[in-house]
mmCIF file of C-alpha atoms in Angstrom:
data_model
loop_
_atom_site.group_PDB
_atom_site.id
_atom_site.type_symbol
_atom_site.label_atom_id
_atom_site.label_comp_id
_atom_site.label_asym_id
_atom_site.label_seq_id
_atom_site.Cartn_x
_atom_site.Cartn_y
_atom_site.Cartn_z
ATOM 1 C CA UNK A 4 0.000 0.000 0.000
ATOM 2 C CA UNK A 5 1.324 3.487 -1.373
ATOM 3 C CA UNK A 6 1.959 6.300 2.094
ATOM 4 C CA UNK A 7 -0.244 8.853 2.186
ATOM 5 C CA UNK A 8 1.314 12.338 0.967
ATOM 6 C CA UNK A 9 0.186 13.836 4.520
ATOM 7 C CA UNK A 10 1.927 10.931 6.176
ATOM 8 C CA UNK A 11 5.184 9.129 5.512
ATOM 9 C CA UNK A 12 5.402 10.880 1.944
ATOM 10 C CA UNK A 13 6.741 14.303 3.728
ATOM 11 C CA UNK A 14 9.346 12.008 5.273
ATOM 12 C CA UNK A 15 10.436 10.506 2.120
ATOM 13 C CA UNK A 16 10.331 13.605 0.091
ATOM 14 C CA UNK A 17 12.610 15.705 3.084
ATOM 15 C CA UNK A 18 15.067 12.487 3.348
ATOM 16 C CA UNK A 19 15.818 13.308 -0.183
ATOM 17 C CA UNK A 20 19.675 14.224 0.090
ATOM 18 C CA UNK A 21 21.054 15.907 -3.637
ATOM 19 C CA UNK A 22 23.425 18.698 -4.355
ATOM 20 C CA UNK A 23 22.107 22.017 -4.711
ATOM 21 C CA UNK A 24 20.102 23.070 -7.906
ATOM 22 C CA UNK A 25 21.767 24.731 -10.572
ATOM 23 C CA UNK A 26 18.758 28.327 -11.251
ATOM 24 C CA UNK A 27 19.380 28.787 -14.845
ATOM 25 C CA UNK A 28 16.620 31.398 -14.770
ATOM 26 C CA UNK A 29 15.093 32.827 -11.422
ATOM 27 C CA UNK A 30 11.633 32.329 -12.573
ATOM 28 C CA UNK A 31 12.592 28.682 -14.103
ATOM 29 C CA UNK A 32 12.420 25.720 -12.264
ATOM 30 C CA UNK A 33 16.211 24.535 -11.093
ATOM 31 C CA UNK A 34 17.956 22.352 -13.453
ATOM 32 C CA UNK A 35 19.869 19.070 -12.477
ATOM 33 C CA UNK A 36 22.411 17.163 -14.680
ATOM 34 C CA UNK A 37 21.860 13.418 -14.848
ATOM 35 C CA UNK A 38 24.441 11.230 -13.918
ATOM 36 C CA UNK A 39 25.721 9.377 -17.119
ATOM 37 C CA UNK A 40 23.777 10.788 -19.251
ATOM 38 C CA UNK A 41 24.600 10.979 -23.121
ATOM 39 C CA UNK A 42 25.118 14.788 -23.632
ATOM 40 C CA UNK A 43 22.734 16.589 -25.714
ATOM 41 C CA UNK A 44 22.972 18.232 -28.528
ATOM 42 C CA UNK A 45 23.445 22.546 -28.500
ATOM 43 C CA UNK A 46 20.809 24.081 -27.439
ATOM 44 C CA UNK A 47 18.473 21.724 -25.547
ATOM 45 C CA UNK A 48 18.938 23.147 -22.180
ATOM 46 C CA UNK A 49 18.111 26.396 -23.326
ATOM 47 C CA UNK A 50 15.678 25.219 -25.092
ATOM 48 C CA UNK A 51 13.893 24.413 -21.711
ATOM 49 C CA UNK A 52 14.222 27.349 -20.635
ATOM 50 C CA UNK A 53 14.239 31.043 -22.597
ATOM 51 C CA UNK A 54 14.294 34.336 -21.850
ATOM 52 C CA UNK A 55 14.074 35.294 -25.350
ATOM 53 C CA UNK A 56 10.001 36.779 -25.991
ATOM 54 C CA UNK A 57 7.884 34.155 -27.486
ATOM 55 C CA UNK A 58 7.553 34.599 -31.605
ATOM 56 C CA UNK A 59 4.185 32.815 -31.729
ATOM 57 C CA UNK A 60 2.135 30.657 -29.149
ATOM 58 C CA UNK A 61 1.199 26.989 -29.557
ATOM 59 C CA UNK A 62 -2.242 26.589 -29.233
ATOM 60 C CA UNK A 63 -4.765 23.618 -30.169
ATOM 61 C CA UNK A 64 -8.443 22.608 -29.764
ATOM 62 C CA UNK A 65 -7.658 19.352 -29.345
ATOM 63 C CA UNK A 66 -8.497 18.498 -25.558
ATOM 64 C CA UNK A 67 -6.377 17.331 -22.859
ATOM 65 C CA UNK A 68 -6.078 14.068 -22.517
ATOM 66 C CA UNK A 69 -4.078 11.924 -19.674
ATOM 67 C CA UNK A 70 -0.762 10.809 -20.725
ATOM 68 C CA UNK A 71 -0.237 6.724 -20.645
ATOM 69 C CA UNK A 72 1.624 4.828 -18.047
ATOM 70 C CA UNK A 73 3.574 2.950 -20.487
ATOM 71 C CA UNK A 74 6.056 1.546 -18.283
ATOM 72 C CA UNK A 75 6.145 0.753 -14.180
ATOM 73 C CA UNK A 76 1.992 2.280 -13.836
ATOM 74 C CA UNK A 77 0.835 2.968 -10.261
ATOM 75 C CA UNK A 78 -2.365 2.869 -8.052
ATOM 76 C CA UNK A 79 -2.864 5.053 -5.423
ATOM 77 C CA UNK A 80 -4.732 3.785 -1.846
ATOM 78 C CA UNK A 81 -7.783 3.865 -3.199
ATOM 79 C CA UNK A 82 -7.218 1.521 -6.138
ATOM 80 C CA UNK A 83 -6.959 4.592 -8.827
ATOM 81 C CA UNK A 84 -3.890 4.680 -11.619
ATOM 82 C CA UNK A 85 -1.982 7.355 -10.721
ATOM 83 C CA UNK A 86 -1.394 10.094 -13.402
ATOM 84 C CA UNK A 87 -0.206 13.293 -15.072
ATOM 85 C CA UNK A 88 -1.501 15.354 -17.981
ATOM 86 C CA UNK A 89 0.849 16.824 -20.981
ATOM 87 C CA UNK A 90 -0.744 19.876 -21.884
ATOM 88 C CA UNK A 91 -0.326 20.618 -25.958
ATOM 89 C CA UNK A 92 1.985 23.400 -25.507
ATOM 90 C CA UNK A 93 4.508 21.194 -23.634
ATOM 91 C CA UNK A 94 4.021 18.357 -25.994
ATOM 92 C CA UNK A 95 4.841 20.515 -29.683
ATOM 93 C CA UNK A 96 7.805 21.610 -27.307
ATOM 94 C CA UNK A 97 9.121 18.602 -26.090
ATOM 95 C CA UNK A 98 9.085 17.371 -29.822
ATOM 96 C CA UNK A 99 10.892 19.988 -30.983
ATOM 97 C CA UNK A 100 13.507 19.300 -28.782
ATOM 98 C CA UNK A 101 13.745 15.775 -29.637
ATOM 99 C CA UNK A 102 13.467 16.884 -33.358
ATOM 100 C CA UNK A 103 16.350 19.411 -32.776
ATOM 101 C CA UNK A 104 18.455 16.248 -31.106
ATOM 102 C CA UNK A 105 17.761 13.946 -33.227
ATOM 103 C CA UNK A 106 16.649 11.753 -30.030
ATOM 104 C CA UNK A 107 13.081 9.784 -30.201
ATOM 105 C CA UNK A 108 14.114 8.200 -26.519
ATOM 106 C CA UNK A 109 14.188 12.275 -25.021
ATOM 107 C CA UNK A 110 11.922 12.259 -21.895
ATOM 108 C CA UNK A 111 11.115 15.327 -19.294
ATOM 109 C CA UNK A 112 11.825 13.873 -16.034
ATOM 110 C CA UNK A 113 10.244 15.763 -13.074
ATOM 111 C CA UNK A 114 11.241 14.960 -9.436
ATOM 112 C CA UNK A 115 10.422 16.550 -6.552
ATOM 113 C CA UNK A 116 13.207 16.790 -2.962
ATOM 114 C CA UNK A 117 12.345 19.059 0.199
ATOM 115 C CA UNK A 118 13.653 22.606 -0.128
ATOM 116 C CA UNK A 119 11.909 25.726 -1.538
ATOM 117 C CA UNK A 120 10.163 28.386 0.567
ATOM 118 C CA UNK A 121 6.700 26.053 0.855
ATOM 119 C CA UNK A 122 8.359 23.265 1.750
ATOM 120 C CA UNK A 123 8.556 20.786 -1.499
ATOM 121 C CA UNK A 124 10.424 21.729 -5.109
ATOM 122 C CA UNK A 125 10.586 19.916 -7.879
ATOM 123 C CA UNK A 126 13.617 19.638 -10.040
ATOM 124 C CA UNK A 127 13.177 19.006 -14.339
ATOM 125 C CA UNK A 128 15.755 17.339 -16.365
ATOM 126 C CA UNK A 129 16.069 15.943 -20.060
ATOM 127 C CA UNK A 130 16.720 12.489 -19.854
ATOM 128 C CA UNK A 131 16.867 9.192 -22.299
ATOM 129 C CA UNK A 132 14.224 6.156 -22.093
ATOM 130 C CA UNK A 133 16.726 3.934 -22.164
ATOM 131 C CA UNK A 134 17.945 5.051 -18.951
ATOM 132 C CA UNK A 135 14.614 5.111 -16.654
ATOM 133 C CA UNK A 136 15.059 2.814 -13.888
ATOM 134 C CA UNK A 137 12.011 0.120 -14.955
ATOM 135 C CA UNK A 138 11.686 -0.572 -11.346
ATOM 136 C CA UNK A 139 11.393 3.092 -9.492
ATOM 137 C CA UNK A 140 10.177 5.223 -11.984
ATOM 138 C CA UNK A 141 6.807 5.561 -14.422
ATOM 139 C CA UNK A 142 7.219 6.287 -17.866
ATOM 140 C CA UNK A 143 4.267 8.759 -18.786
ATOM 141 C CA UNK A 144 3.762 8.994 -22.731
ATOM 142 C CA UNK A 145 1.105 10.897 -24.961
ATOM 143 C CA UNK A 146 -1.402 9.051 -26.600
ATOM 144 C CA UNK A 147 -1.192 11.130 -29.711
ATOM 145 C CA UNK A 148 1.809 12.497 -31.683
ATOM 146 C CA UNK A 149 2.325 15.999 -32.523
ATOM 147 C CA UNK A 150 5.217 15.136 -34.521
ATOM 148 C CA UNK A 151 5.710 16.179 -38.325
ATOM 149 C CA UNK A 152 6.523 12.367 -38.671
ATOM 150 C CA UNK A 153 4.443 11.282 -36.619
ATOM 151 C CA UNK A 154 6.597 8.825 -34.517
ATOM 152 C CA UNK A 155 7.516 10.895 -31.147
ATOM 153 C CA UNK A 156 5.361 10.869 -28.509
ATOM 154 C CA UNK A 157 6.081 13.368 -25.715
ATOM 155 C CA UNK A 158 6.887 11.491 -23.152
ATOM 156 C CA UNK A 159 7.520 12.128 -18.868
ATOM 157 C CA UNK A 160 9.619 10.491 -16.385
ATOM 158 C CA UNK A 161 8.697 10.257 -12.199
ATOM 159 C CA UNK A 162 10.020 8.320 -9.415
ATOM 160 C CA UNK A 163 7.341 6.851 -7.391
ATOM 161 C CA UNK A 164 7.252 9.336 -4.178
ATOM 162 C CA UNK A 165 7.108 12.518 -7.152
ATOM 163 C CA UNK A 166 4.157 10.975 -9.031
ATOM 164 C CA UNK A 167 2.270 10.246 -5.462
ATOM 165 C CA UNK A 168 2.670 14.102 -4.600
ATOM 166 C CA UNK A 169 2.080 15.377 -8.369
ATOM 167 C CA UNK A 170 -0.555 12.645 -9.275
ATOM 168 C CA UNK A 171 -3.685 14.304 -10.911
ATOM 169 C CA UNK A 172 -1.528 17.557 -12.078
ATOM 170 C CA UNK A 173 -0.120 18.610 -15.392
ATOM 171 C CA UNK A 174 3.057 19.479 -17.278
ATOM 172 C CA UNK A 175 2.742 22.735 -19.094
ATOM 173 C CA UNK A 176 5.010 25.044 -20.597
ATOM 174 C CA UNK A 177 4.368 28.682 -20.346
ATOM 175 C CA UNK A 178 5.743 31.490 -22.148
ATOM 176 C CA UNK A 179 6.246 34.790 -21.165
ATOM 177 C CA UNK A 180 8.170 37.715 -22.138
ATOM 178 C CA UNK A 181 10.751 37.391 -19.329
ATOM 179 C CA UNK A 182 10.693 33.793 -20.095
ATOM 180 C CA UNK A 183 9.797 30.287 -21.197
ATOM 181 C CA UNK A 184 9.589 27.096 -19.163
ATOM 182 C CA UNK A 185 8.385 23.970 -18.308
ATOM 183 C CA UNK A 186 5.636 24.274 -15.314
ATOM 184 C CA UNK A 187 4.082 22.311 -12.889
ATOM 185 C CA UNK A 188 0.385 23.191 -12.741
ATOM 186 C CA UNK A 189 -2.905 21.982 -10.763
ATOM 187 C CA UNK A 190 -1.630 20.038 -8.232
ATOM 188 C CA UNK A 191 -4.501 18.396 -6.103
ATOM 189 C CA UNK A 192 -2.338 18.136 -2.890
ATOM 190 C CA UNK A 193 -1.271 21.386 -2.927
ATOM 191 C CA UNK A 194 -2.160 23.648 -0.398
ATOM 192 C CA UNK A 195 -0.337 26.767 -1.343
ATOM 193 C CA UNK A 196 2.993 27.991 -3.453
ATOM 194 C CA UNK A 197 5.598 30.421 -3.474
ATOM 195 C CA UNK A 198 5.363 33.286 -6.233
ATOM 196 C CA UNK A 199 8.210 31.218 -8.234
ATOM 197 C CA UNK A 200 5.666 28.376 -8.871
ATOM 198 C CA UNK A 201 8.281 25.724 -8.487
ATOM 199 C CA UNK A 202 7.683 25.135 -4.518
ATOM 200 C CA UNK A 203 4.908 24.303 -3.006
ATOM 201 C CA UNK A 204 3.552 23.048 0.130
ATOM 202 C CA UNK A 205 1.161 19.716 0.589
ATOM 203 C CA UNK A 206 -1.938 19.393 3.269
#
């Protein structure tokens, strides 16, 4: 049976021992390098996060749908899969990424460690398929591609005590004239955040 976030999660989540984030923007979430990782290629990390003004927005009537556990899915106590949502924006811009790279196995892994002003942050890093730990973590991917080829599918990467404090939220990616980034939005557990939107505190 999976703790409940109120419970034994906050103890997991604070026992959470990593080196200190790297803030490649003070708005944008804090970036961590992956431990033997393949680099990629120019461009990527920057990609993820811009402070260059937006040229054009990505926007789409098709609705949100929930992305698929395709690897390691989870239940929460009362018997529910666990899950996230990739809004459209983040989608076209994790596939342009992946275009840019030339990597169909790119994923956006989200964790989240004790620390921030509220109490809980979570950390975003690019990260290969190949290289998700089939036992800890989820592999989240989109149902639909919104490829040019029509082959990638944006795909998301959680532990097990991140998805149990993020399950039910969604992965956007905002754009604003001081910046771009990947966000964290509608988190059910939440019961407040800091300005930053990256920290955030649970019930």
């Amino acid at each position: 049976m999976l703790a409940r976030p109120g419970q034994t999660l906050r103890s997991q989540a604070r026992d959470f021992h990593t080196p200190s984030p790297l803030f490649l923007d003070f708005l944008a979430p804090s970036w961590r390098p992956t431990a033997q990782r393949p680099p990629f290629a120019a461009g990527s990390r920057s990609a993820l996060s811009s402070r260059s003004p937006p040229s054009r927005r990505w926007l789409s009537s098709t609705p949100q749908r929930q992305a698929i556990a395709v690897q390691n899915p989870r239940k929460d106590d009362e018997g529910n899969e666990m899950h996230v949502t990739i809004t459209p924006r983040a989608a076209h811009r994790l596939t342009a990424i992946a275009e840019q790279d030339k990597n169909p196995e790119l994923a956006l892994r989200v964790a989240v460690e004790s620390g921030g002003c509220h109490g809980f942050q979570y950390l975003m890093s690019l990260v290969n398929t190949t290289d998700v730990d089939p036992t800890e973590d989820t592999l989240f991917e989109n149902e639909e591609s919104v490829a040019k080829d029509g082959e990638y599918k944006a795909k998301l990467v959680m532990d097990e005590p991140s998805l149990e404090l993020l399950n039910g939220s969604s992965i956007d990616y905002t754009m604003e004239l001081i910046g771009s980034q990947f966000k964290v939005t509608g988190i059910p557990g939440a019961k407040s955040s800091c300005g930053c939107g990256t920290s955030f505190d649970v019930a």
